[in-house]
CSV table of C-alpha atoms and ligand atoms in Angstrom, one decimal:
chain,number,residue,atom,x,y,z
A,63,MET,CA,0.0,0.0,-0.2
A,64,THR,CA,1.6,3.3,-1.3
A,65,THR,CA,1.6,6.2,0.8
A,66,VAL,CA,2.5,9.4,-0.8
A,67,PHE,CA,4.3,11.9,0.9
A,68,ILE,CA,4.3,15.6,-0.5
A,69,ILE,CA,6.9,17.8,0.7
A,70,SER,CA,7.0,21.8,0.0
A,71,ALA,CA,9.0,24.1,1.0
A,72,PRO,CA,10.2,28.0,-0.2
A,73,SER,CA,13.5,28.2,-2.0
A,74,GLY,CA,16.4,28.2,0.5
A,75,SER,CA,14.5,26.4,3.4
A,76,GLY,CA,17.0,23.2,3.2
A,77,LYS,CA,14.1,20.9,1.7
A,78,SER,CA,16.6,19.1,-0.8
A,79,THR,CA,19.3,18.3,2.0
A,80,LEU,CA,16.6,16.9,4.4
A,81,VAL,CA,14.7,15.0,1.7
A,82,GLU,CA,18.0,13.6,0.5
A,83,GLN,CA,18.9,12.5,4.0
A,84,LEU,CA,15.7,11.0,4.6
A,85,MET,CA,15.8,8.8,1.2
A,86,ARG,CA,19.1,7.5,2.7
A,87,GLN,CA,17.7,6.7,5.8
A,88,VAL,CA,14.4,5.1,5.4
A,89,PRO,CA,14.2,1.9,3.2
A,90,ARG,CA,11.1,1.3,0.8
A,91,LEU,CA,11.0,5.1,0.0
A,92,ARG,CA,11.4,6.7,-3.6
A,93,PHE,CA,12.0,10.1,-4.7
A,94,SER,CA,9.7,10.8,-7.8
A,95,VAL,CA,11.7,12.7,-10.5
A,96,SER,CA,10.1,15.5,-12.0
A,97,TYR,CA,9.4,16.9,-15.2
A,98,THR,CA,10.6,20.2,-16.1
A,99,THR,CA,11.2,22.9,-18.4
A,100,ARG,CA,13.8,25.0,-16.4
A,101,GLN,CA,17.5,24.5,-17.4
A,102,PRO,CA,19.5,22.2,-15.3
A,103,ARG,CA,21.9,23.8,-12.5
A,104,GLY,CA,25.1,22.8,-11.2
A,105,LYS,CA,25.7,19.4,-11.4
A,106,GLU,CA,21.9,18.4,-11.8
A,107,ALA,CA,21.6,15.3,-14.1
A,108,ASP,CA,18.9,14.5,-16.5
A,109,GLY,CA,16.7,11.5,-15.2
A,110,VAL,CA,18.3,12.1,-11.7
A,111,ASP,CA,17.2,15.2,-10.6
A,112,TYR,CA,14.6,16.2,-13.2
A,113,PHE,CA,13.9,15.0,-16.6
A,114,PHE,CA,14.9,18.0,-18.4
A,115,VAL,CA,12.0,18.8,-21.3
A,116,SER,CA,11.4,21.4,-24.0
A,117,ARG,CA,8.2,23.7,-23.2
A,118,GLU,CA,6.9,22.0,-26.5
A,119,GLU,CA,7.4,18.4,-25.1
A,120,PHE,CA,5.8,19.5,-21.8
A,121,GLU,CA,2.7,21.1,-23.3
A,122,ALA,CA,2.3,17.8,-25.5
A,123,ARG,CA,2.5,15.5,-22.4
A,124,ILE,CA,-0.2,17.7,-20.7
A,125,VAL,CA,-2.3,17.3,-23.8
A,126,LYS,CA,-2.0,13.7,-23.5
A,127,ASP,CA,-2.8,14.0,-19.9
A,128,GLU,CA,0.5,12.5,-18.7
A,129,PHE,CA,0.9,14.4,-15.4
A,130,LEU,CA,-0.7,13.6,-11.8
A,131,GLU,CA,0.0,17.3,-11.5
A,132,TYR,CA,1.8,19.9,-12.7
A,133,ALA,CA,2.1,23.7,-12.1
A,134,GLU,CA,4.2,26.8,-13.6
A,135,VAL,CA,6.4,27.9,-11.0
A,136,PHE,CA,8.7,31.0,-11.7
A,137,GLY,CA,7.9,30.8,-15.1
A,138,ASN,CA,8.7,27.2,-15.9
A,139,TYR,CA,6.7,24.1,-15.8
A,140,TYR,CA,7.1,21.3,-13.3
A,141,GLY,CA,5.3,18.3,-13.3
A,142,THR,CA,4.9,14.6,-11.8
A,143,HIS,CA,4.2,11.9,-14.2
A,144,VAL,CA,1.4,9.9,-13.5
A,145,SER,CA,3.0,6.7,-14.0
A,146,ASP,CA,5.1,7.2,-10.8
A,147,LEU,CA,2.3,6.2,-8.9
A,148,ASP,CA,1.6,2.9,-10.3
A,149,ARG,CA,4.9,2.0,-10.3
A,150,ALA,CA,5.4,2.8,-6.8
A,151,GLY,CA,2.4,0.8,-5.9
A,152,ARG,CA,3.8,-2.3,-7.9
A,153,GLU,CA,7.2,-2.0,-6.4
A,154,GLY,CA,5.6,-2.1,-2.7
A,155,VAL,CA,7.4,1.5,-1.9
A,156,ASP,CA,6.2,4.8,-0.8
A,157,LEU,CA,6.5,8.1,-3.0
A,158,VAL,CA,8.3,11.0,-2.1
A,159,LEU,CA,7.2,14.3,-4.1
A,160,ASP,CA,8.9,17.4,-3.9
A,161,ILE,CA,6.3,19.6,-5.3
A,162,ASP,CA,4.9,23.2,-5.0
A,163,VAL,CA,1.9,24.4,-3.0
A,164,GLN,CA,-0.2,24.5,-6.2
A,165,GLY,CA,0.7,21.1,-7.3
A,166,ALA,CA,0.1,19.8,-3.6
A,167,ARG,CA,-3.2,21.3,-3.7
A,168,GLN,CA,-4.3,19.3,-7.0
A,169,LEU,CA,-2.8,16.0,-5.5
A,170,ARG,CA,-4.9,16.3,-2.4
A,171,GLN,CA,-8.1,16.7,-4.7
A,172,LYS,CA,-7.0,13.8,-6.8
A,173,LEU,CA,-6.1,11.5,-4.2
A,174,LYS,CA,-8.8,12.4,-1.7
A,175,THR,CA,-10.7,9.2,-1.9
A,176,ARG,CA,-7.7,7.1,-1.8
A,177,ILE,CA,-6.7,4.9,0.9
A,178,PRO,CA,-4.1,5.8,2.4
A,179,GLY,CA,-4.5,9.6,1.7
A,180,PRO,CA,-1.2,11.4,0.8
A,181,VAL,CA,0.6,12.9,4.1
A,182,SER,CA,1.8,16.7,3.4
A,183,ILE,CA,4.8,18.3,5.1
A,184,PHE,CA,5.6,21.7,4.9
A,185,ILE,CA,9.4,22.9,5.7
A,186,LEU,CA,10.3,26.4,6.5
A,187,ALA,CA,13.2,28.3,7.5
A,188,PRO,CA,13.2,29.9,11.2
A,189,SER,CA,13.0,33.6,10.2
A,190,ARG,CA,13.3,35.8,7.0
A,191,GLN,CA,17.1,36.5,8.0
A,192,ILE,CA,18.0,33.1,8.3
A,193,LEU,CA,16.1,32.1,4.4
A,194,GLU,CA,17.9,35.4,3.2
A,195,GLU,CA,21.5,34.0,4.6
A,196,ARG,CA,20.9,30.5,3.2
A,197,LEU,CA,19.7,31.6,-0.1
A,198,ARG,CA,23.2,33.8,-0.5
A,199,ALA,CA,25.0,31.2,1.0
A,200,ARG,CA,24.2,28.9,-1.8
A,201,ASN,CA,25.3,31.4,-4.3
A,202,GLN,CA,23.0,30.6,-7.0
A,203,ASP,CA,20.9,33.3,-7.7
A,204,SER,CA,21.4,36.8,-8.6
A,205,GLU,CA,20.3,39.8,-6.3
A,206,PRO,CA,16.7,40.5,-8.0
A,207,VAL,CA,16.2,36.7,-7.9
A,208,ILE,CA,17.0,36.2,-4.1
A,209,GLN,CA,14.6,39.4,-3.5
A,210,ARG,CA,12.0,38.0,-5.3
A,211,ARG,CA,12.3,34.4,-3.8
A,212,LEU,CA,12.2,35.9,-0.2
A,213,ASN,CA,8.8,37.9,-1.1
A,214,GLU,CA,7.3,34.6,-2.5
A,215,ALA,CA,8.5,32.8,0.5
A,216,ALA,CA,6.1,34.8,2.6
A,217,GLU,CA,3.1,34.0,0.0
A,218,GLU,CA,4.0,30.3,0.1
A,219,ILE,CA,4.1,30.2,3.9
A,220,ARG,CA,0.9,31.5,4.3
A,221,ASN,CA,-0.3,28.3,2.7
A,222,TYR,CA,0.9,26.2,5.6
A,223,PRO,CA,-2.4,25.4,7.1
A,224,GLU,CA,-3.2,23.2,4.2
A,225,TYR,CA,-0.5,20.7,5.2
A,226,ASP,CA,-0.7,17.7,7.8
A,227,TYR,CA,2.8,18.4,9.3
A,228,VAL,CA,5.0,21.7,9.6
A,229,LEU,CA,8.9,21.4,10.1
A,230,VAL,CA,10.6,24.3,11.0
A,231,ASN,CA,14.2,23.5,10.0
A,232,ARG,CA,16.7,25.0,12.8
A,233,GLU,CA,18.9,22.4,12.6
A,234,VAL,CA,19.7,19.5,9.9
A,235,ALA,CA,20.1,16.2,12.2
A,236,ALA,CA,17.2,17.2,14.1
A,237,SER,CA,14.8,18.0,11.1
A,238,VAL,CA,16.1,14.9,9.5
A,239,ASP,CA,15.0,12.8,12.5
A,240,THR,CA,11.5,14.3,12.5
A,241,LEU,CA,10.9,13.6,8.8
A,242,VAL,CA,12.0,10.2,9.6
A,243,SER,CA,9.8,9.9,12.4
A,244,ILE,CA,6.8,11.3,10.3
A,245,VAL,CA,7.2,8.6,7.7
A,246,LYS,CA,7.7,5.8,10.3
A,247,ALA,CA,4.5,6.8,12.4
A,248,THR,CA,2.5,7.0,9.1
A,249,ARG,CA,3.4,3.3,8.1
A,250,ASN,CA,2.0,2.2,11.2
A,251,ARG,CA,-1.6,4.3,10.7
A,252,ARG,CA,-4.3,1.9,11.2
A,253,ASP,CA,-5.1,2.1,7.4
A,254,ARG,CA,-2.0,0.7,6.5
A,255,MET,CA,-1.9,-2.0,9.0
A,256,ASP,CA,-5.2,-3.6,8.1
A,257,ALA,CA,-3.9,-6.2,5.9
A,258,GLU,CA,-1.2,-7.3,8.3
A,259,VAL,CA,-3.6,-7.3,11.4
A,260,ARG,CA,-6.3,-9.5,9.4
A,261,ARG,CA,-3.4,-12.1,8.7
A,262,ILE,CA,-2.3,-11.8,12.2
A,263,LEU,CA,-5.9,-12.8,13.3
A,264,GLU,CA,-6.0,-15.5,10.8
A,265,THR,CA,-3.3,-17.3,12.5
A,266,PHE,CA,-5.6,-17.6,15.7
A,267,GLY,CA,-8.1,-19.5,13.5
A,268,ASN,CA,-11.9,-19.3,13.8
A,269,GLY,CA,-12.1,-19.7,17.6
B,495,LIG,P1,13.7,24.1,-8.2
B,495,LIG,O1,13.6,25.1,-9.9
B,495,LIG,O2,14.3,25.2,-7.3
B,495,LIG,O3,14.3,22.8,-8.2
B,495,LIG,O4,12.0,23.8,-7.8
B,495,LIG,C1,11.1,24.9,-7.9
B,495,LIG,C2,9.9,24.9,-7.3
B,495,LIG,O5,9.1,23.9,-8.3
B,495,LIG,C3,10.0,24.0,-5.9
B,495,LIG,O6,9.1,24.7,-5.0
B,495,LIG,C4,9.6,22.7,-5.9
B,495,LIG,O7,9.1,21.9,-5.0
B,495,LIG,C5,8.6,22.8,-7.1
B,495,LIG,N1,8.8,21.4,-8.0
B,495,LIG,C6,9.6,20.6,-8.3
B,495,LIG,N2,9.1,19.6,-9.2
B,495,LIG,C7,7.6,19.7,-9.1
B,495,LIG,C8,6.8,19.0,-9.6
B,495,LIG,O8,6.6,17.9,-10.4
B,495,LIG,N3,5.3,19.4,-9.5
B,495,LIG,C9,5.2,20.9,-8.9
B,495,LIG,N4,3.9,21.3,-8.7
B,495,LIG,N5,6.3,21.5,-8.4
B,495,LIG,C10,7.4,20.8,-8.5
């Protein structure tokens, strides 16, 4: 039974590092590699961080209804391929989606009758100042882009009530522990345990 873990965070909140460590520490989790029309950054590789495609290709895939959800973020398309969920189900793993607030909304709507439902986690930095320091430290964006990301962060954070869990990323190790705990606790939710409990009950026979 596959649980979809939706993880959203404003840019610079430390989400990538946390998700990377979560994947390393917890077995039977698969990271969903999204499609995007943005250009690769730094050491990003096609098929590993994203599937990098042209706008034309992305739009053709929209028409063919290939995305479980998609959104336009900072002028580029991002989307989760519909086959990811089926594949995770076949492989018996849980799926981790690093998607934005709009995508999270679409997915909750789409998966609302599914059992188990998706579990969503919102990650944020402890303050605007710390977010600004982190954005500068990663040396990736120009000054106008940093200012835009800071303004957009406030907007994104206001959506936190839509999420099941909220994680303030003060310190990496502690935040990873919290993420791991959320995944482990979810795996023991009653709706995920039904089949196993039934099997245990069968060992008692009819009496
Ligand atoms: P970045 O360009 O920094 O890798 O990602 C920008 C934003 O796009 C992040 O908020 C990230 O969560 C979001 N994003 C990445 N993949 C997807 C996706 O498949 N769907 C949606 N809706 N958002 C995505």
